[in-house]
Every structure is written in C-alpha cells, then in structure tokens.
Amino acid sequence: MPTCLPLVLRRCRTCASEHFRADGKFRVNANHKLLDVWLLVLCTSCGETARLTVLERMNVRAVPPELLDRMHDNDPELAAELLQDPVVRRRNRIALDWDNAWRLDTAGSDYLDRDAIDVSVRFAARIPVRPVRLIAEGCGLSRAEVERLIAEGKLVSAVRLSGKLSGDFTFTLKR
Ligand SMILES: [Zn+2]
C-alpha cells in the first residue's frame, strides 16, 4: 500500500532535474463556462512549479460538483487518484517513481513453517514491483532463495513471477 504520493518523473525546464513532487495543490481556472484544472507539482531540486493537465476546457456543468469541491479543497487523495490514472499520465507524458513510497503489510509469520501455503497479494494501488522482492520480504527469504524455489517448482503462480507486476496475484509455496 502507498505510504505517500509517488514522485513524478518529468524533466525540469529550469534545472534539468527529473523529479517532481505533488503536494495535492490544484489550480482551477474558469473562463466563461469552460474550466481548466491542473495538478501542481514542484521540482524536488529547484522548486520550480509545473502544471499537469487534469481537465482542459471542460464545460462546468459536465464536471461533478463534488469533484470540483475536492479540487478547490486541494484534496491529496484526489491527487493520488489522478497520478495513478493512466489517462492523466499519458496526457502529461509523465511516469511515477514509487521508490520509498509504499510498504508491504503481511498477515504475520505464524504460517510460514507450514508445508504449503497459499498466499494472495493485494495491491492497494497499481505500484509496479517485483513479485520476487515482495515474496522474499513477506516470507522472510532472500531473493536468491525465492528464485531457487521458483526454479525448483516449489513456488508456483498463475502469473509470471519474473519482471514486475502492479496488480493482485496469488502464489503457492511448498517446502
Ligand atoms: Zn528544477
């Protein structure tokens, strides 16, 4: 689950840094009946503000009032939702850096000495992580041990455990 907002990867025009931080501030601009809304992000190096387009020339009546309220209130949860929206990311040509912005919660370690366990992993946000890393951390194993268990067919899953995942999956671990 996320512990804070991820960093936004985007090149700063002032200092060439590639990291911006969103602190949940929005700018709402109404021109006649048309609405522009941006999510503001700050360069982590020089503090320069950049604007990520959220709504562009939208008719005010097409925007749900509660959504507009959240933007006016600078709702950090809305900022988190928007950053995770692939449409917003594509439109603004940004990627996210989730390093140090999430944590793994487990149901404890009591069950780990059983012969076989079925584990389901749920993502509270679509955070791309290596399942090998999650399994190692959650089961108290080294990553090399996890790789070995996969190779020996003792750790199996319907999904590919190499590479990165950002959605729920299950696995079975046999000893
Ligand atoms: Zn900068």
GROMACS .gro file of C-alpha atoms in nm, residues 14-170:
model
  157
   14THR     CA    1   1.495   2.521  -1.517
   15CYS     CA    2   1.748   2.282  -1.366
   16ALA     CA    3   1.717   1.958  -1.567
   17SER     CA    4   1.625   1.756  -1.257
   18GLU     CA    5   1.386   1.472  -1.335
   19HIS     CA    6   1.182   1.452  -1.014
   20PHE     CA    7   0.875   1.648  -0.917
   21ARG     CA    8   0.668   1.620  -0.602
   22ALA     CA    9   0.291   1.667  -0.588
   23ASP     CA   10   0.166   1.806  -0.258
   24GLY     CA   11  -0.200   1.792  -0.356
   25LYS     CA   12  -0.241   2.150  -0.476
   26PHE     CA   13  -0.470   2.219  -0.770
   27ARG     CA   14  -0.522   2.527  -0.984
   28VAL     CA   15  -0.873   2.580  -1.113
   29ASN     CA   16  -0.932   2.837  -1.386
   30ALA     CA   17  -1.282   2.923  -1.502
   31ASN     CA   18  -1.325   3.112  -1.826
   32HIS     CA   19  -1.693   3.176  -1.901
   33LYS     CA   20  -1.843   2.827  -1.876
   34LEU     CA   21  -1.518   2.648  -1.951
   35LEU     CA   22  -1.296   2.500  -1.688
   36ASP     CA   23  -0.925   2.420  -1.685
   37VAL     CA   24  -0.781   2.229  -1.391
   38TRP     CA   25  -0.418   2.146  -1.325
   39LEU     CA   26  -0.243   1.947  -1.055
   40LEU     CA   27   0.063   2.142  -0.943
   41VAL     CA   28   0.395   1.964  -0.897
   42LEU     CA   29   0.721   2.108  -0.764
   43CYS     CA   30   1.073   2.027  -0.883
   44THR     CA   31   1.246   1.848  -0.592
   45SER     CA   32   1.570   2.020  -0.682
   46CYS     CA   33   1.490   2.388  -0.757
   47GLY     CA   34   1.125   2.420  -0.651
   48GLU     CA   35   1.004   2.524  -0.997
   49THR     CA   36   0.628   2.463  -1.034
   50ALA     CA   37   0.494   2.263  -1.327
   51ARG     CA   38   0.130   2.202  -1.409
   52LEU     CA   39  -0.019   1.868  -1.500
   53THR     CA   40  -0.337   1.898  -1.703
   54VAL     CA   41  -0.636   1.734  -1.533
   55LEU     CA   42  -0.930   1.897  -1.715
   56GLU     CA   43  -0.898   2.101  -2.031
   57ARG     CA   44  -1.173   2.340  -2.147
   58MET     CA   45  -1.445   2.132  -1.985
   59ASN     CA   46  -1.796   2.267  -1.962
   60VAL     CA   47  -1.853   2.344  -1.594
   61ARG     CA   48  -2.184   2.158  -1.599
   62ALA     CA   49  -2.008   1.841  -1.715
   63VAL     CA   50  -1.792   1.835  -1.401
   64PRO     CA   51  -1.949   1.668  -1.094
   65PRO     CA   52  -1.976   1.933  -0.818
   66GLU     CA   53  -1.817   1.702  -0.559
   67LEU     CA   54  -1.515   1.657  -0.788
   68LEU     CA   55  -1.485   2.034  -0.825
   69ASP     CA   56  -1.507   2.071  -0.445
   70ARG     CA   57  -1.222   1.825  -0.398
   71MET     CA   58  -1.008   2.022  -0.645
   72HIS     CA   59  -1.089   2.353  -0.473
   73ASP     CA   60  -1.006   2.189  -0.138
   74ASN     CA   61  -0.668   2.062  -0.269
   75ASP     CA   62  -0.759   1.705  -0.175
   76PRO     CA   63  -0.437   1.498  -0.154
   77GLU     CA   64  -0.636   1.174  -0.207
   78LEU     CA   65  -0.764   1.312  -0.534
   79ALA     CA   66  -0.405   1.395  -0.631
   80ALA     CA   67  -0.311   1.032  -0.558
   81GLU     CA   68  -0.602   0.901  -0.768
   82LEU     CA   69  -0.516   1.128  -1.060
   83LEU     CA   70  -0.147   1.035  -1.058
   84GLN     CA   71  -0.249   0.670  -1.080
   85ASP     CA   72  -0.480   0.738  -1.374
   86PRO     CA   73  -0.309   0.618  -1.694
   87VAL     CA   74  -0.501   0.878  -1.899
   88VAL     CA   75  -0.360   1.162  -1.688
   89ARG     CA   76  -0.010   1.015  -1.710
   90ARG     CA   77  -0.025   0.973  -2.089
   91ARG     CA   78  -0.169   1.318  -2.146
   92ASN     CA   79   0.109   1.478  -1.942
   93ARG     CA   80   0.382   1.240  -2.058
   94ILE     CA   81   0.488   1.156  -1.703
   95ALA     CA   82   0.585   0.839  -1.524
   96LEU     CA   83   0.586   0.770  -1.150
   97ASP     CA   84   0.870   0.678  -0.917
   98TRP     CA   85   0.732   0.463  -0.631
   99ASP     CA   86   1.065   0.407  -0.454
  100ASN     CA   87   1.018   0.453  -0.076
  101ALA     CA   88   0.650   0.542  -0.130
  102TRP     CA   89   0.492   0.207  -0.039
  103ARG     CA   90   0.505  -0.063   0.226
  104LEU     CA   91   0.419  -0.432   0.246
  105ASP     CA   92   0.175  -0.543   0.517
  106THR     CA   93   0.157  -0.915   0.590
  107ALA     CA   94  -0.072  -1.133   0.798
  108GLY     CA   95   0.225  -1.219   1.020
  109SER     CA   96   0.476  -1.502   1.006
  110ASP     CA   97   0.294  -1.777   1.205
  111TYR     CA   98   0.201  -1.974   0.895
  112LEU     CA   99   0.543  -1.969   0.731
  113ASP     CA  100   0.663  -2.303   0.872
  114ARG     CA  101   0.373  -2.498   0.721
  115ASP     CA  102   0.439  -2.747   0.442
  116ALA     CA  103   0.240  -2.550   0.190
  117ILE     CA  104   0.081  -2.207   0.197
  118ASP     CA  105  -0.144  -2.026  -0.046
  119VAL     CA  106  -0.089  -1.654  -0.039
  120SER     CA  107  -0.287  -1.380  -0.207
  121VAL     CA  108  -0.125  -1.044  -0.266
  122ARG     CA  109  -0.346  -0.740  -0.294
  123PHE     CA  110  -0.230  -0.406  -0.433
  124ALA     CA  111  -0.392  -0.100  -0.272
  125ALA     CA  112  -0.257   0.099  -0.568
  126ARG     CA  113  -0.111  -0.004  -0.902
  127ILE     CA  114   0.250   0.013  -0.786
  128PRO     CA  115   0.491  -0.173  -1.016
  129VAL     CA  116   0.708  -0.401  -0.800
  130ARG     CA  117   0.898  -0.724  -0.849
  131PRO     CA  118   0.695  -1.015  -0.705
  132VAL     CA  119   1.024  -1.184  -0.614
  133ARG     CA  120   1.101  -0.891  -0.387
  134LEU     CA  121   0.753  -0.897  -0.226
  135ILE     CA  122   0.764  -1.273  -0.170
  136ALA     CA  123   1.116  -1.253  -0.024
  137GLU     CA  124   1.016  -0.974   0.214
  138GLY     CA  125   0.681  -1.131   0.309
  139CYS     CA  126   0.817  -1.483   0.364
  140GLY     CA  127   1.146  -1.385   0.525
  141LEU     CA  128   1.354  -1.532   0.243
  142SER     CA  129   1.640  -1.394   0.039
  143ARG     CA  130   1.567  -1.308  -0.322
  144ALA     CA  131   1.810  -1.581  -0.428
  145GLU     CA  132   1.609  -1.836  -0.225
  146VAL     CA  133   1.287  -1.719  -0.390
  147GLU     CA  134   1.447  -1.753  -0.736
  148ARG     CA  135   1.565  -2.105  -0.642
  149LEU     CA  136   1.217  -2.209  -0.517
  150ILE     CA  137   1.066  -2.086  -0.845
  151ALA     CA  138   1.326  -2.276  -1.047
  152GLU     CA  139   1.256  -2.594  -0.843
  153GLY     CA  140   0.881  -2.561  -0.897
  154LYS     CA  141   0.814  -2.518  -0.524
  155LEU     CA  142   0.686  -2.167  -0.569
  156VAL     CA  143   0.415  -2.150  -0.832
  157SER     CA  144   0.174  -1.888  -0.956
  158ALA     CA  145  -0.065  -1.834  -1.246
  159VAL     CA  146   0.122  -1.511  -1.322
  160ARG     CA  147   0.480  -1.469  -1.437
  161LEU     CA  148   0.688  -1.402  -1.127
  162SER     CA  149   0.985  -1.256  -1.312
  163GLY     CA  150   0.974  -0.890  -1.407
  164LYS     CA  151   0.731  -0.651  -1.242
  165LEU     CA  152   0.362  -0.667  -1.150
  166SER     CA  153   0.122  -0.398  -1.037
  167GLY     CA  154  -0.195  -0.600  -0.981
  168ASP     CA  155  -0.327  -0.867  -0.744
  169PHE     CA  156  -0.188  -1.219  -0.771
  170THR     CA  157  -0.170  -1.543  -0.574
   0.00000   0.00000   0.00000
